[in-house]
Amino acid sequence: MKDLKRSGLTREQWSAMTLYEKFEQVVIFVLSAIIAVIVVASVWALMREVVNRMVLGAFDTLDYATFQVVFGMIFTVVIALEFKRSLLVATERSFGILQVRTIVLIALLAIARKFIILDLGETEPAKIAALAGAALALGAVHWLVRDQDRREESGAKNAEGDQ
């Protein structure tokens, strides 16, 4: 039960949960542990890559291939960390597993990573246009969801003020 305290849950909250809510919490905990292992392995691989390139004298930050490899790996770690954080935030909320805004932001990070690692000489223009369209659509969804969140927050504040 000590793990419940660390995750922000009290014994009373845990016992008040339905079986499915407890199941969700356990799955989130397991996924968080798996993602943590992946992040550690990814950071280790990133460190090895940077050190190898420095030792071999191939760490030229102005070289596009080096930029693609290193920043592609960095974005992979950032995406995994953001996904893990979104899971931890989900444990604190009483509604839904993941917020749409978080999923959209993670998708935008993934598209940004894809743009960084793309080999522009080998990539078809249609694929670049499709990725740009996806980024634009996700940006619009994020803007709409953010606007919805603001309306809900202002409605909640108005309801509190009425009491």
Short mmCIF file of N, CA and C in Angstrom, two decimals:
data_model
loop_
_atom_site.label_atom_id
_atom_site.label_comp_id
_atom_site.label_asym_id
_atom_site.label_seq_id
_atom_site.Cartn_x
_atom_site.Cartn_y
_atom_site.Cartn_z
N MET A 1 0.81 -1.21 0.00
CA MET A 1 0.00 0.00 0.00
C MET A 1 0.85 1.27 0.00
N LYS A 2 2.17 1.13 0.26
CA LYS A 2 3.03 2.30 0.20
C LYS A 2 3.06 2.88 -1.20
N ASP A 3 3.00 2.01 -2.23
CA ASP A 3 2.99 2.47 -3.61
C ASP A 3 1.77 3.33 -3.91
N LEU A 4 0.68 3.05 -3.24
CA LEU A 4 -0.52 3.86 -3.43
C LEU A 4 -0.28 5.29 -2.96
N LYS A 5 0.43 5.44 -1.85
CA LYS A 5 0.73 6.77 -1.34
C LYS A 5 1.58 7.54 -2.34
N ARG A 6 2.59 6.86 -2.90
CA ARG A 6 3.47 7.52 -3.85
C ARG A 6 2.73 7.93 -5.11
N SER A 7 1.75 7.17 -5.51
CA SER A 7 1.01 7.50 -6.73
C SER A 7 -0.07 8.55 -6.47
N GLY A 8 -0.21 8.99 -5.24
CA GLY A 8 -1.18 10.02 -4.93
C GLY A 8 -2.51 9.48 -4.45
N LEU A 9 -2.64 8.16 -4.34
CA LEU A 9 -3.89 7.56 -3.89
C LEU A 9 -3.81 7.24 -2.40
N THR A 10 -4.90 7.50 -1.71
CA THR A 10 -4.98 7.10 -0.31
C THR A 10 -5.70 5.76 -0.23
N ARG A 11 -5.63 5.14 0.92
CA ARG A 11 -6.33 3.86 1.11
C ARG A 11 -7.83 4.04 0.90
N GLU A 12 -8.36 5.16 1.35
CA GLU A 12 -9.80 5.41 1.20
C GLU A 12 -10.17 5.53 -0.28
N GLN A 13 -9.34 6.24 -1.04
CA GLN A 13 -9.63 6.39 -2.47
C GLN A 13 -9.53 5.04 -3.17
N TRP A 14 -8.52 4.24 -2.80
CA TRP A 14 -8.35 2.93 -3.43
C TRP A 14 -9.55 2.04 -3.14
N SER A 15 -9.99 2.02 -1.88
CA SER A 15 -11.13 1.15 -1.54
C SER A 15 -12.44 1.65 -2.14
N ALA A 16 -12.52 2.94 -2.45
CA ALA A 16 -13.75 3.48 -3.05
C ALA A 16 -13.82 3.22 -4.56
N MET A 17 -12.72 2.79 -5.15
CA MET A 17 -12.68 2.55 -6.59
C MET A 17 -13.42 1.26 -6.96
N THR A 18 -13.96 1.29 -8.18
CA THR A 18 -14.56 0.06 -8.71
C THR A 18 -13.44 -0.88 -9.14
N LEU A 19 -13.80 -2.10 -9.42
CA LEU A 19 -12.81 -3.08 -9.86
C LEU A 19 -12.12 -2.61 -11.15
N TYR A 20 -12.89 -2.04 -12.06
CA TYR A 20 -12.31 -1.57 -13.31
C TYR A 20 -11.35 -0.40 -13.07
N GLU A 21 -11.70 0.52 -12.18
CA GLU A 21 -10.82 1.65 -11.87
C GLU A 21 -9.51 1.16 -11.25
N LYS A 22 -9.60 0.15 -10.40
CA LYS A 22 -8.37 -0.44 -9.84
C LYS A 22 -7.54 -1.08 -10.94
N PHE A 23 -8.22 -1.77 -11.85
CA PHE A 23 -7.54 -2.39 -12.99
C PHE A 23 -6.80 -1.32 -13.81
N GLU A 24 -7.47 -0.20 -14.09
CA GLU A 24 -6.85 0.90 -14.83
C GLU A 24 -5.60 1.40 -14.12
N GLN A 25 -5.69 1.57 -12.81
CA GLN A 25 -4.54 2.06 -12.04
C GLN A 25 -3.36 1.10 -12.12
N VAL A 26 -3.63 -0.19 -12.01
CA VAL A 26 -2.56 -1.19 -12.09
C VAL A 26 -1.93 -1.18 -13.49
N VAL A 27 -2.76 -1.11 -14.52
CA VAL A 27 -2.25 -1.08 -15.90
C VAL A 27 -1.39 0.17 -16.11
N ILE A 28 -1.84 1.30 -15.62
CA ILE A 28 -1.06 2.54 -15.75
C ILE A 28 0.27 2.41 -15.04
N PHE A 29 0.28 1.81 -13.86
CA PHE A 29 1.52 1.61 -13.12
C PHE A 29 2.48 0.72 -13.91
N VAL A 30 1.97 -0.38 -14.47
CA VAL A 30 2.81 -1.31 -15.24
C VAL A 30 3.34 -0.61 -16.50
N LEU A 31 2.47 0.10 -17.21
CA LEU A 31 2.92 0.82 -18.40
C LEU A 31 3.97 1.87 -18.06
N SER A 32 3.79 2.56 -16.94
CA SER A 32 4.77 3.56 -16.51
C SER A 32 6.12 2.91 -16.25
N ALA A 33 6.12 1.75 -15.63
CA ALA A 33 7.38 1.04 -15.36
C ALA A 33 8.04 0.62 -16.68
N ILE A 34 7.25 0.11 -17.61
CA ILE A 34 7.80 -0.30 -18.91
C ILE A 34 8.39 0.90 -19.65
N ILE A 35 7.66 2.01 -19.65
CA ILE A 35 8.15 3.21 -20.33
C ILE A 35 9.42 3.72 -19.66
N ALA A 36 9.49 3.65 -18.34
CA ALA A 36 10.70 4.08 -17.64
C ALA A 36 11.91 3.26 -18.09
N VAL A 37 11.72 1.96 -18.24
CA VAL A 37 12.81 1.09 -18.71
C VAL A 37 13.21 1.49 -20.14
N ILE A 38 12.23 1.75 -20.98
CA ILE A 38 12.51 2.16 -22.36
C ILE A 38 13.25 3.49 -22.39
N VAL A 39 12.85 4.44 -21.55
CA VAL A 39 13.53 5.74 -21.50
C VAL A 39 14.98 5.57 -21.07
N VAL A 40 15.22 4.77 -20.04
CA VAL A 40 16.59 4.55 -19.58
C VAL A 40 17.43 3.93 -20.70
N ALA A 41 16.88 2.92 -21.37
CA ALA A 41 17.60 2.28 -22.48
C ALA A 41 17.85 3.27 -23.62
N SER A 42 16.88 4.12 -23.91
CA SER A 42 17.03 5.10 -24.99
C SER A 42 18.07 6.15 -24.65
N VAL A 43 18.07 6.61 -23.40
CA VAL A 43 19.08 7.59 -22.98
C VAL A 43 20.47 6.97 -23.03
N TRP A 44 20.57 5.71 -22.62
CA TRP A 44 21.85 5.01 -22.68
C TRP A 44 22.33 4.92 -24.14
N ALA A 45 21.44 4.55 -25.05
CA ALA A 45 21.80 4.45 -26.47
C ALA A 45 22.20 5.82 -27.02
N LEU A 46 21.49 6.87 -26.61
CA LEU A 46 21.82 8.23 -27.03
C LEU A 46 23.21 8.63 -26.54
N MET A 47 23.48 8.35 -25.27
CA MET A 47 24.81 8.68 -24.71
C MET A 47 25.91 7.92 -25.46
N ARG A 48 25.68 6.63 -25.73
CA ARG A 48 26.67 5.84 -26.47
C ARG A 48 26.90 6.42 -27.87
N GLU A 49 25.82 6.80 -28.52
CA GLU A 49 25.93 7.36 -29.88
C GLU A 49 26.74 8.66 -29.87
N VAL A 50 26.44 9.54 -28.93
CA VAL A 50 27.16 10.82 -28.86
C VAL A 50 28.63 10.58 -28.54
N VAL A 51 28.92 9.73 -27.55
CA VAL A 51 30.31 9.45 -27.18
C VAL A 51 31.05 8.80 -28.35
N ASN A 52 30.43 7.83 -29.01
CA ASN A 52 31.07 7.18 -30.16
C ASN A 52 31.40 8.19 -31.25
N ARG A 53 30.47 9.07 -31.53
CA ARG A 53 30.71 10.08 -32.58
C ARG A 53 31.80 11.06 -32.15
N MET A 54 31.86 11.38 -30.85
CA MET A 54 32.90 12.30 -30.38
C MET A 54 34.27 11.63 -30.44
N VAL A 55 34.35 10.37 -30.03
CA VAL A 55 35.62 9.64 -30.04
C VAL A 55 36.11 9.46 -31.48
N LEU A 56 35.21 9.14 -32.38
CA LEU A 56 35.59 8.93 -33.77
C LEU A 56 35.78 10.25 -34.53
N GLY A 57 35.48 11.35 -33.87
CA GLY A 57 35.63 12.65 -34.51
C GLY A 57 34.53 12.94 -35.52
N ALA A 58 33.45 12.21 -35.44
CA ALA A 58 32.36 12.38 -36.40
C ALA A 58 31.21 13.19 -35.82
N PHE A 59 31.45 13.86 -34.70
CA PHE A 59 30.37 14.62 -34.07
C PHE A 59 30.41 16.06 -34.57
N ASP A 60 29.95 16.24 -35.78
CA ASP A 60 29.88 17.56 -36.39
C ASP A 60 28.42 18.00 -36.32
N THR A 61 28.14 18.97 -35.46
CA THR A 61 26.75 19.38 -35.26
C THR A 61 26.17 20.07 -36.50
N LEU A 62 27.03 20.49 -37.40
CA LEU A 62 26.54 21.10 -38.63
C LEU A 62 26.23 20.07 -39.71
N ASP A 63 26.65 18.83 -39.48
CA ASP A 63 26.36 17.74 -40.42
C ASP A 63 24.91 17.31 -40.24
N TYR A 64 24.16 17.32 -41.34
CA TYR A 64 22.73 17.02 -41.26
C TYR A 64 22.47 15.59 -40.78
N ALA A 65 23.29 14.64 -41.19
CA ALA A 65 23.10 13.24 -40.77
C ALA A 65 23.28 13.11 -39.26
N THR A 66 24.28 13.78 -38.70
CA THR A 66 24.49 13.76 -37.25
C THR A 66 23.30 14.39 -36.54
N PHE A 67 22.86 15.52 -37.07
CA PHE A 67 21.71 16.21 -36.51
C PHE A 67 20.49 15.30 -36.50
N GLN A 68 20.25 14.61 -37.62
CA GLN A 68 19.11 13.70 -37.72
C GLN A 68 19.18 12.59 -36.68
N VAL A 69 20.33 11.96 -36.56
CA VAL A 69 20.46 10.82 -35.65
C VAL A 69 20.30 11.27 -34.21
N VAL A 70 21.07 12.28 -33.80
CA VAL A 70 21.07 12.70 -32.40
C VAL A 70 19.72 13.28 -32.00
N PHE A 71 19.20 14.20 -32.78
CA PHE A 71 17.93 14.82 -32.39
C PHE A 71 16.74 13.88 -32.59
N GLY A 72 16.85 12.95 -33.51
CA GLY A 72 15.82 11.92 -33.61
C GLY A 72 15.76 11.09 -32.34
N MET A 73 16.94 10.74 -31.82
CA MET A 73 16.99 9.96 -30.58
C MET A 73 16.49 10.79 -29.39
N ILE A 74 16.85 12.07 -29.37
CA ILE A 74 16.38 12.95 -28.28
C ILE A 74 14.86 13.06 -28.32
N PHE A 75 14.30 13.25 -29.50
CA PHE A 75 12.84 13.35 -29.61
C PHE A 75 12.16 12.06 -29.18
N THR A 76 12.78 10.92 -29.46
CA THR A 76 12.22 9.65 -29.02
C THR A 76 12.11 9.61 -27.50
N VAL A 77 13.15 10.07 -26.82
CA VAL A 77 13.14 10.11 -25.35
C VAL A 77 12.08 11.09 -24.86
N VAL A 78 12.00 12.26 -25.48
CA VAL A 78 11.02 13.27 -25.07
C VAL A 78 9.59 12.74 -25.25
N ILE A 79 9.33 12.07 -26.35
CA ILE A 79 7.99 11.51 -26.59
C ILE A 79 7.65 10.47 -25.53
N ALA A 80 8.60 9.60 -25.22
CA ALA A 80 8.36 8.58 -24.19
C ALA A 80 8.12 9.23 -22.83
N LEU A 81 8.91 10.25 -22.49
CA LEU A 81 8.71 10.94 -21.21
C LEU A 81 7.35 11.62 -21.15
N GLU A 82 6.95 12.24 -22.23
CA GLU A 82 5.64 12.91 -22.25
C GLU A 82 4.51 11.90 -22.12
N PHE A 83 4.67 10.76 -22.77
CA PHE A 83 3.65 9.72 -22.67
C PHE A 83 3.57 9.19 -21.24
N LYS A 84 4.72 8.99 -20.61
CA LYS A 84 4.75 8.52 -19.22
C LYS A 84 4.10 9.55 -18.30
N ARG A 85 4.41 10.81 -18.52
CA ARG A 85 3.82 11.87 -17.70
C ARG A 85 2.30 11.91 -17.88
N SER A 86 1.84 11.69 -19.10
CA SER A 86 0.40 11.70 -19.34
C SER A 86 -0.28 10.55 -18.61
N LEU A 87 0.40 9.41 -18.52
CA LEU A 87 -0.16 8.29 -17.76
C LEU A 87 -0.24 8.63 -16.27
N LEU A 88 0.80 9.28 -15.75
CA LEU A 88 0.80 9.64 -14.34
C LEU A 88 -0.28 10.67 -14.04
N VAL A 89 -0.49 11.60 -14.95
CA VAL A 89 -1.56 12.59 -14.78
C VAL A 89 -2.92 11.89 -14.79
N ALA A 90 -3.04 10.85 -15.60
CA ALA A 90 -4.30 10.11 -15.68
C ALA A 90 -4.65 9.46 -14.35
N THR A 91 -3.65 9.09 -13.55
CA THR A 91 -3.94 8.47 -12.26
C THR A 91 -4.54 9.48 -11.28
N GLU A 92 -4.29 10.76 -11.51
CA GLU A 92 -4.79 11.78 -10.60
C GLU A 92 -6.18 12.29 -11.00
N ARG A 93 -6.61 11.97 -12.18
CA ARG A 93 -7.90 12.45 -12.67
C ARG A 93 -8.98 11.40 -12.43
N SER A 94 -10.18 11.89 -12.27
CA SER A 94 -11.28 10.96 -12.03
C SER A 94 -12.05 10.63 -13.30
N PHE A 95 -11.66 11.23 -14.43
CA PHE A 95 -12.38 10.96 -15.67
C PHE A 95 -11.40 10.61 -16.78
N GLY A 96 -11.73 9.55 -17.49
CA GLY A 96 -10.95 9.17 -18.66
C GLY A 96 -9.52 8.78 -18.38
N ILE A 97 -8.95 8.03 -19.29
CA ILE A 97 -7.56 7.63 -19.14
C ILE A 97 -6.64 8.75 -19.60
N LEU A 98 -6.74 9.18 -20.79
CA LEU A 98 -5.86 10.22 -21.31
C LEU A 98 -6.70 11.36 -21.88
N GLN A 99 -6.20 12.54 -21.71
CA GLN A 99 -6.86 13.69 -22.27
C GLN A 99 -6.53 13.80 -23.75
N VAL A 100 -7.49 14.23 -24.54
CA VAL A 100 -7.30 14.36 -25.98
C VAL A 100 -6.14 15.30 -26.28
N ARG A 101 -6.05 16.38 -25.53
CA ARG A 101 -4.99 17.36 -25.77
C ARG A 101 -3.62 16.72 -25.63
N THR A 102 -3.44 15.88 -24.63
CA THR A 102 -2.16 15.22 -24.42
C THR A 102 -1.83 14.30 -25.58
N ILE A 103 -2.81 13.54 -26.04
CA ILE A 103 -2.58 12.64 -27.16
C ILE A 103 -2.22 13.43 -28.42
N VAL A 104 -2.89 14.54 -28.63
CA VAL A 104 -2.60 15.38 -29.80
C VAL A 104 -1.18 15.94 -29.70
N LEU A 105 -0.78 16.38 -28.52
CA LEU A 105 0.58 16.92 -28.35
C LEU A 105 1.63 15.85 -28.59
N ILE A 106 1.39 14.64 -28.11
CA ILE A 106 2.33 13.55 -28.35
C ILE A 106 2.42 13.25 -29.85
N ALA A 107 1.28 13.26 -30.52
CA ALA A 107 1.27 13.04 -31.97
C ALA A 107 2.03 14.15 -32.71
N LEU A 108 1.87 15.39 -32.25
CA LEU A 108 2.62 16.49 -32.86
C LEU A 108 4.12 16.32 -32.65
N LEU A 109 4.52 15.88 -31.45
CA LEU A 109 5.94 15.60 -31.20
C LEU A 109 6.45 14.51 -32.13
N ALA A 110 5.64 13.48 -32.34
CA ALA A 110 6.05 12.38 -33.22
C ALA A 110 6.21 12.87 -34.66
N ILE A 111 5.32 13.75 -35.10
CA ILE A 111 5.44 14.28 -36.46
C ILE A 111 6.66 15.19 -36.57
N ALA A 112 6.91 15.99 -35.53
CA ALA A 112 8.11 16.84 -35.54
C ALA A 112 9.36 15.98 -35.62
N ARG A 113 9.38 14.88 -34.88
CA ARG A 113 10.52 13.95 -34.92
C ARG A 113 10.67 13.39 -36.33
N LYS A 114 9.55 13.04 -36.95
CA LYS A 114 9.59 12.48 -38.30
C LYS A 114 10.17 13.49 -39.28
N PHE A 115 9.79 14.76 -39.15
CA PHE A 115 10.34 15.79 -40.02
C PHE A 115 11.85 15.92 -39.83
N ILE A 116 12.31 15.78 -38.59
CA ILE A 116 13.75 15.89 -38.31
C ILE A 116 14.53 14.75 -38.94
N ILE A 117 14.00 13.53 -38.85
CA ILE A 117 14.76 12.38 -39.33
C ILE A 117 14.54 12.07 -40.81
N LEU A 118 13.64 12.80 -41.46
CA LEU A 118 13.40 12.57 -42.89
C LEU A 118 14.65 12.89 -43.71
N ASP A 119 14.91 12.05 -44.68
CA ASP A 119 15.95 12.33 -45.66
C ASP A 119 15.25 13.03 -46.82
N LEU A 120 15.42 14.34 -46.89
CA LEU A 120 14.68 15.12 -47.87
C LEU A 120 15.00 14.73 -49.30
N GLY A 121 16.20 14.23 -49.54
CA GLY A 121 16.56 13.81 -50.89
C GLY A 121 15.87 12.54 -51.32
N GLU A 122 15.48 11.72 -50.38
CA GLU A 122 14.86 10.42 -50.68
C GLU A 122 13.34 10.41 -50.50
N THR A 123 12.81 11.40 -49.81
CA THR A 123 11.38 11.39 -49.46
C THR A 123 10.55 12.03 -50.57
N GLU A 124 9.46 11.38 -50.89
CA GLU A 124 8.57 11.89 -51.92
C GLU A 124 7.85 13.14 -51.41
N PRO A 125 7.65 14.12 -52.29
CA PRO A 125 6.94 15.34 -51.88
C PRO A 125 5.54 15.06 -51.33
N ALA A 126 4.87 14.05 -51.85
CA ALA A 126 3.52 13.73 -51.37
C ALA A 126 3.56 13.30 -49.90
N LYS A 127 4.60 12.58 -49.52
CA LYS A 127 4.73 12.14 -48.12
C LYS A 127 4.97 13.34 -47.21
N ILE A 128 5.80 14.27 -47.66
CA ILE A 128 6.06 15.48 -46.88
C ILE A 128 4.77 16.30 -46.76
N ALA A 129 4.03 16.41 -47.85
CA ALA A 129 2.75 17.14 -47.82
C ALA A 129 1.76 16.46 -46.89
N ALA A 130 1.73 15.13 -46.89
CA ALA A 130 0.83 14.40 -46.00
C ALA A 130 1.19 14.64 -44.54
N LEU A 131 2.48 14.61 -44.23
CA LEU A 131 2.91 14.89 -42.85
C LEU A 131 2.58 16.32 -42.44
N ALA A 132 2.78 17.26 -43.38
CA ALA A 132 2.44 18.65 -43.09
C ALA A 132 0.94 18.80 -42.85
N GLY A 133 0.14 18.12 -43.66
CA GLY A 133 -1.31 18.16 -43.47
C GLY A 133 -1.73 17.57 -42.14
N ALA A 134 -1.08 16.47 -41.76
CA ALA A 134 -1.38 15.86 -40.46
C ALA A 134 -1.00 16.79 -39.32
N ALA A 135 0.14 17.46 -39.45
CA ALA A 135 0.57 18.41 -38.41
C ALA A 135 -0.42 19.57 -38.32
N LEU A 136 -0.85 20.06 -39.47
CA LEU A 136 -1.83 21.16 -39.49
C LEU A 136 -3.15 20.73 -38.86
N ALA A 137 -3.62 19.54 -39.20
CA ALA A 137 -4.88 19.04 -38.63
C ALA A 137 -4.76 18.85 -37.12
N LEU A 138 -3.65 18.28 -36.68
CA LEU A 138 -3.45 18.10 -35.23
C LEU A 138 -3.35 19.44 -34.52
N GLY A 139 -2.71 20.41 -35.16
CA GLY A 139 -2.64 21.75 -34.58
C GLY A 139 -4.03 22.36 -34.42
N ALA A 140 -4.87 22.17 -35.43
CA ALA A 140 -6.25 22.68 -35.35
C ALA A 140 -7.03 21.98 -34.24
N VAL A 141 -6.87 20.66 -34.13
CA VAL A 141 -7.54 19.92 -33.06
C VAL A 141 -7.06 20.41 -31.70
N HIS A 142 -5.75 20.61 -31.57
CA HIS A 142 -5.22 21.11 -30.29
C HIS A 142 -5.81 22.47 -29.95
N TRP A 143 -5.91 23.34 -30.94
CA TRP A 143 -6.47 24.66 -30.72
C TRP A 143 -7.93 24.56 -30.28
N LEU A 144 -8.70 23.70 -30.93
CA LEU A 144 -10.11 23.52 -30.58
C LEU A 144 -10.27 22.93 -29.18
N VAL A 145 -9.45 21.94 -28.86
CA VAL A 145 -9.54 21.30 -27.53
C VAL A 145 -9.11 22.28 -26.45
N ARG A 146 -8.07 23.05 -26.72
CA ARG A 146 -7.61 24.04 -25.75
C ARG A 146 -8.70 25.07 -25.49
N ASP A 147 -9.37 25.48 -26.55
CA ASP A 147 -10.47 26.43 -26.41
C ASP A 147 -11.60 25.82 -25.59
N GLN A 148 -11.89 24.55 -25.82
CA GLN A 148 -12.92 23.84 -25.05
C GLN A 148 -12.53 23.78 -23.57
N ASP A 149 -11.25 23.47 -23.29
CA ASP A 149 -10.78 23.41 -21.90
C ASP A 149 -10.94 24.76 -21.21
N ARG A 150 -10.63 25.83 -21.93
CA ARG A 150 -10.78 27.17 -21.34
C ARG A 150 -12.24 27.46 -20.99
N ARG A 151 -13.15 27.08 -21.87
CA ARG A 151 -14.58 27.30 -21.60
C ARG A 151 -15.02 26.50 -20.38
N GLU A 152 -14.56 25.24 -20.28
CA GLU A 152 -14.93 24.40 -19.14
C GLU A 152 -14.37 24.96 -17.84
N GLU A 153 -13.11 25.46 -17.88
CA GLU A 153 -12.51 26.04 -16.68
C GLU A 153 -13.25 27.30 -16.25
N SER A 154 -13.61 28.16 -17.21
CA SER A 154 -14.32 29.38 -16.84
C SER A 154 -15.72 29.05 -16.33
N GLY A 155 -16.35 28.01 -16.88
CA GLY A 155 -17.65 27.57 -16.39
C GLY A 155 -17.56 27.04 -14.97
N ALA A 156 -16.48 26.31 -14.67
CA ALA A 156 -16.29 25.77 -13.32
C ALA A 156 -16.04 26.90 -12.33
N LYS A 157 -15.28 27.92 -12.75
CA LYS A 157 -15.01 29.06 -11.86
C LYS A 157 -16.29 29.84 -11.60
N ASN A 158 -17.11 30.00 -12.63
CA ASN A 158 -18.38 30.71 -12.46
C ASN A 158 -19.31 29.94 -11.52
N ALA A 159 -19.30 28.61 -11.62
CA ALA A 159 -20.14 27.78 -10.75
C ALA A 159 -19.68 27.89 -9.30
N GLU A 160 -18.36 27.96 -9.09
CA GLU A 160 -17.84 28.11 -7.72
C GLU A 160 -18.19 29.47 -7.15
N GLY A 161 -18.17 30.50 -8.01
CA GLY A 161 -18.49 31.84 -7.56
C GLY A 161 -19.95 32.00 -7.18
N ASP A 162 -20.82 31.21 -7.79
CA ASP A 162 -22.25 31.27 -7.51
C ASP A 162 -22.60 30.67 -6.16
N GLN A 163 -21.72 29.80 -5.64
CA GLN A 163 -22.04 29.12 -4.38
C GLN A 163 -21.75 29.95 -3.21
#
